[in-house]
């Protein structure tokens, strides 16, 4: 196959679906993966050259097995996007050990395992590659309410991105993150309800607070993020590694 191969996790919804579709538009053969296999199928059907596979990113052996199957079939791996993530809003003092463990399992360990599987395959193939992690504005700014476990899990992703970039550079593998702000996705819809309840106000009030916090004056779309991921995956970013690119309409500047 001549087309470059990109694998995206959490591609059945929101930002991951937009990333998969944008990479498809730019000529990749896209593998849409998700915990929800049917949702991944829906995304794949929107892309000219694509396939869908179930993948739970908390399962390291499953990440390895899927990458091995795909590399066997396509004889290449150009881009891996660790995008799957979860959030649950609650006060710091109320976060139960099981919630903390689940948040880290998906957001941090998931990016670690998937990155390892992709890197092992890319090293074996010897043709370099590109790994992109979907982190968050909350990976750079701890001053966000009701997301302590999420913030901790995403700060870890930024450290991981730098460590991976450093170790994998000799193999021609670039590793970067994107850090979205307030993106209109199913995750955001859940957060609107939680934050409104925790603040004792209405979802519309919270939504307006988020827009007011964003100098460019609107909520983000998944496409805003996908276009930056596509840039990171492109030759235009060939000398860019270890970075965590904020794409948040100015809601947090660093
Ligand atoms: P979303 O709409 O909830 O989509 C996340 C997708 O990941 C869902 O399809 C979900 O499947 C899947 N997923 C959850 N656990 C998984 C697992 N263990 N293995 C594989 N897939 C799994 O969320 P989103 O807003 O698009 O978020 C995508 C990424 O962007 C996340 O890493 C999130 O932290 C990050 N982010 C989002 C925002 C925002 O404002 N929305 C801001 C900054 C960063 P199920 O639906 O079946 O659980």
Tab-separated table of C-alpha atoms in Angstrom, residues 78-241:
chain	number	residue	atom	x	y	z
A	78	UNK	CA	3.441	6.460	9.950
A	79	UNK	CA	1.293	8.131	12.602
A	80	UNK	CA	-0.128	7.063	15.965
A	81	UNK	CA	-2.521	9.393	17.795
A	82	UNK	CA	-3.212	8.661	21.484
A	83	UNK	CA	-6.466	10.560	21.839
A	84	UNK	CA	-8.728	8.400	24.034
A	85	UNK	CA	-9.495	10.128	27.325
A	86	UNK	CA	-12.067	10.396	30.078
A	87	UNK	CA	-13.107	12.984	32.646
A	88	UNK	CA	-15.393	13.123	35.648
A	89	UNK	CA	-15.911	16.382	37.499
A	90	UNK	CA	-15.962	16.339	41.278
A	91	UNK	CA	-14.306	18.143	44.169
A	92	UNK	CA	-10.707	17.119	44.931
A	93	UNK	CA	-11.713	15.869	48.388
A	94	UNK	CA	-14.349	13.577	46.865
A	95	UNK	CA	-12.206	11.758	44.282
A	96	UNK	CA	-12.326	8.054	45.171
A	97	UNK	CA	-9.255	5.847	44.607
A	98	UNK	CA	-11.133	3.925	41.895
A	99	UNK	CA	-11.907	7.156	39.991
A	100	UNK	CA	-8.285	8.298	40.267
A	101	UNK	CA	-7.069	4.905	39.029
A	102	UNK	CA	-9.498	4.875	36.081
A	103	UNK	CA	-8.554	8.419	35.004
A	104	UNK	CA	-4.852	7.540	35.013
A	105	UNK	CA	-5.500	4.158	33.375
A	106	UNK	CA	-7.109	5.746	30.318
A	107	UNK	CA	-5.487	9.192	30.060
A	108	UNK	CA	-1.909	8.438	31.125
A	109	UNK	CA	-1.312	4.687	30.970
A	110	UNK	CA	-3.330	4.565	27.732
A	111	UNK	CA	-1.010	7.088	26.082
A	112	UNK	CA	1.995	5.244	27.540
A	113	UNK	CA	0.922	1.798	26.305
A	114	UNK	CA	-0.220	2.983	22.891
A	115	UNK	CA	2.949	5.038	22.458
A	116	UNK	CA	5.058	2.005	23.375
A	117	UNK	CA	3.260	-0.248	20.879
A	118	UNK	CA	3.587	2.320	18.106
A	119	UNK	CA	7.228	3.114	18.903
A	120	UNK	CA	8.243	-0.566	18.993
A	121	UNK	CA	6.695	-1.082	15.557
A	122	UNK	CA	8.154	2.135	14.105
A	123	UNK	CA	11.637	1.239	15.388
A	124	UNK	CA	11.356	-2.241	13.872
A	125	UNK	CA	10.187	-0.825	10.543
A	126	UNK	CA	13.105	1.632	10.574
A	127	UNK	CA	11.286	4.413	8.712
A	128	UNK	CA	10.705	6.898	11.543
A	129	UNK	CA	7.219	8.118	12.360
A	130	UNK	CA	5.117	10.522	14.322
A	131	UNK	CA	3.258	10.093	17.618
A	132	UNK	CA	0.762	12.675	18.850
A	133	UNK	CA	-0.937	12.727	22.256
A	134	UNK	CA	-4.162	14.605	22.916
A	135	UNK	CA	-3.346	16.272	26.240
A	136	UNK	CA	-5.353	19.309	27.401
A	137	UNK	CA	-5.240	22.934	28.497
A	138	UNK	CA	-5.540	21.223	31.904
A	139	UNK	CA	-2.121	19.663	31.214
A	140	UNK	CA	-0.571	23.133	31.567
A	141	UNK	CA	-2.916	24.880	33.984
A	142	UNK	CA	-3.898	23.276	37.301
A	143	UNK	CA	-6.216	26.180	38.131
A	144	UNK	CA	-9.321	24.570	36.703
A	145	UNK	CA	-12.205	23.497	38.927
A	146	UNK	CA	-13.313	19.979	39.838
A	147	UNK	CA	-10.814	18.101	37.666
A	148	UNK	CA	-7.876	17.301	40.009
A	149	UNK	CA	-7.413	13.698	38.847
A	150	UNK	CA	-7.773	14.738	35.200
A	151	UNK	CA	-5.283	17.601	35.616
A	152	UNK	CA	-2.743	15.255	37.222
A	153	UNK	CA	-3.234	12.645	34.494
A	154	UNK	CA	-2.781	15.208	31.708
A	155	UNK	CA	0.254	16.977	33.249
A	156	UNK	CA	1.793	13.484	33.172
A	157	UNK	CA	1.083	13.249	29.440
A	158	UNK	CA	3.198	16.365	28.816
A	159	UNK	CA	6.142	14.846	30.703
A	160	UNK	CA	5.648	11.602	28.837
A	161	UNK	CA	5.609	13.467	25.514
A	162	UNK	CA	8.994	15.035	26.266
A	163	UNK	CA	10.529	11.774	27.510
A	164	UNK	CA	9.298	9.887	24.444
A	165	UNK	CA	10.469	12.640	22.092
A	166	UNK	CA	13.940	12.546	23.667
A	167	UNK	CA	14.347	8.761	23.522
A	168	UNK	CA	12.750	8.216	20.139
A	169	UNK	CA	14.442	11.066	18.242
A	170	UNK	CA	17.421	8.891	17.230
A	171	UNK	CA	14.912	6.631	15.456
A	172	UNK	CA	13.428	9.522	13.491
A	173	UNK	CA	10.225	9.372	15.532
A	174	UNK	CA	8.743	12.750	16.484
A	175	UNK	CA	6.449	12.976	19.522
A	176	UNK	CA	4.219	15.966	20.292
A	177	UNK	CA	0.992	16.810	22.121
A	178	UNK	CA	-1.956	19.032	21.421
A	179	UNK	CA	-3.584	20.864	24.311
A	180	UNK	CA	-7.219	21.743	23.527
A	181	UNK	CA	-9.327	24.104	25.642
A	182	UNK	CA	-13.141	24.071	25.722
A	183	UNK	CA	-14.115	21.761	22.852
A	184	UNK	CA	-17.742	21.034	22.016
A	185	UNK	CA	-17.889	17.216	22.285
A	186	UNK	CA	-19.878	14.646	24.287
A	187	UNK	CA	-17.196	14.960	27.006
A	188	UNK	CA	-17.915	18.688	27.212
A	189	UNK	CA	-21.688	18.110	27.388
A	190	UNK	CA	-21.159	15.882	30.430
A	191	UNK	CA	-18.820	18.447	32.018
A	192	UNK	CA	-21.330	21.265	31.517
A	193	UNK	CA	-23.899	19.349	33.560
A	194	UNK	CA	-21.399	18.407	36.296
A	195	UNK	CA	-19.892	21.901	36.617
A	196	UNK	CA	-23.311	23.547	36.691
A	197	UNK	CA	-24.417	21.207	39.508
A	198	UNK	CA	-21.190	21.744	41.466
A	199	UNK	CA	-21.488	25.536	41.114
A	200	UNK	CA	-25.239	25.517	41.760
A	201	UNK	CA	-26.012	27.242	38.470
A	202	UNK	CA	-27.292	26.447	34.969
A	203	UNK	CA	-25.341	24.755	32.163
A	204	UNK	CA	-25.888	27.811	29.941
A	205	UNK	CA	-24.185	30.006	32.567
A	206	UNK	CA	-21.170	27.681	32.677
A	207	UNK	CA	-21.006	27.585	28.872
A	208	UNK	CA	-20.966	31.395	28.770
A	209	UNK	CA	-18.165	31.450	31.404
A	210	UNK	CA	-16.075	29.202	29.155
A	211	UNK	CA	-16.721	31.430	26.130
A	212	UNK	CA	-15.887	34.538	28.188
A	213	UNK	CA	-12.591	32.826	29.173
A	214	UNK	CA	-11.714	32.393	25.479
A	215	UNK	CA	-10.322	35.543	23.796
A	216	UNK	CA	-11.313	34.290	20.335
A	217	UNK	CA	-14.872	34.322	21.646
A	218	UNK	CA	-16.398	30.912	20.984
A	219	UNK	CA	-16.227	27.303	22.068
A	220	UNK	CA	-13.738	25.245	20.099
A	221	UNK	CA	-14.762	22.689	17.533
A	222	UNK	CA	-13.125	19.267	17.226
A	223	UNK	CA	-11.935	20.414	13.785
A	224	UNK	CA	-9.897	23.224	15.388
A	225	UNK	CA	-7.884	20.514	17.133
A	226	UNK	CA	-7.818	18.082	14.206
A	227	UNK	CA	-6.198	20.646	11.905
A	228	UNK	CA	-3.313	21.134	14.360
A	229	UNK	CA	-2.891	17.359	14.697
A	230	UNK	CA	-2.785	17.106	10.893
A	231	UNK	CA	-0.093	19.797	10.836
A	232	UNK	CA	1.955	17.906	13.446
A	233	UNK	CA	1.615	14.756	11.332
A	234	UNK	CA	2.747	16.584	8.175
A	235	UNK	CA	6.219	17.255	6.751
A	236	UNK	CA	5.688	20.934	7.695
A	237	UNK	CA	6.382	19.825	11.284
A	238	UNK	CA	9.444	17.738	10.408
A	239	UNK	CA	11.733	19.540	12.916
A	240	UNK	CA	9.141	19.806	15.674
A	241	UNK	CA	9.333	17.324	18.561
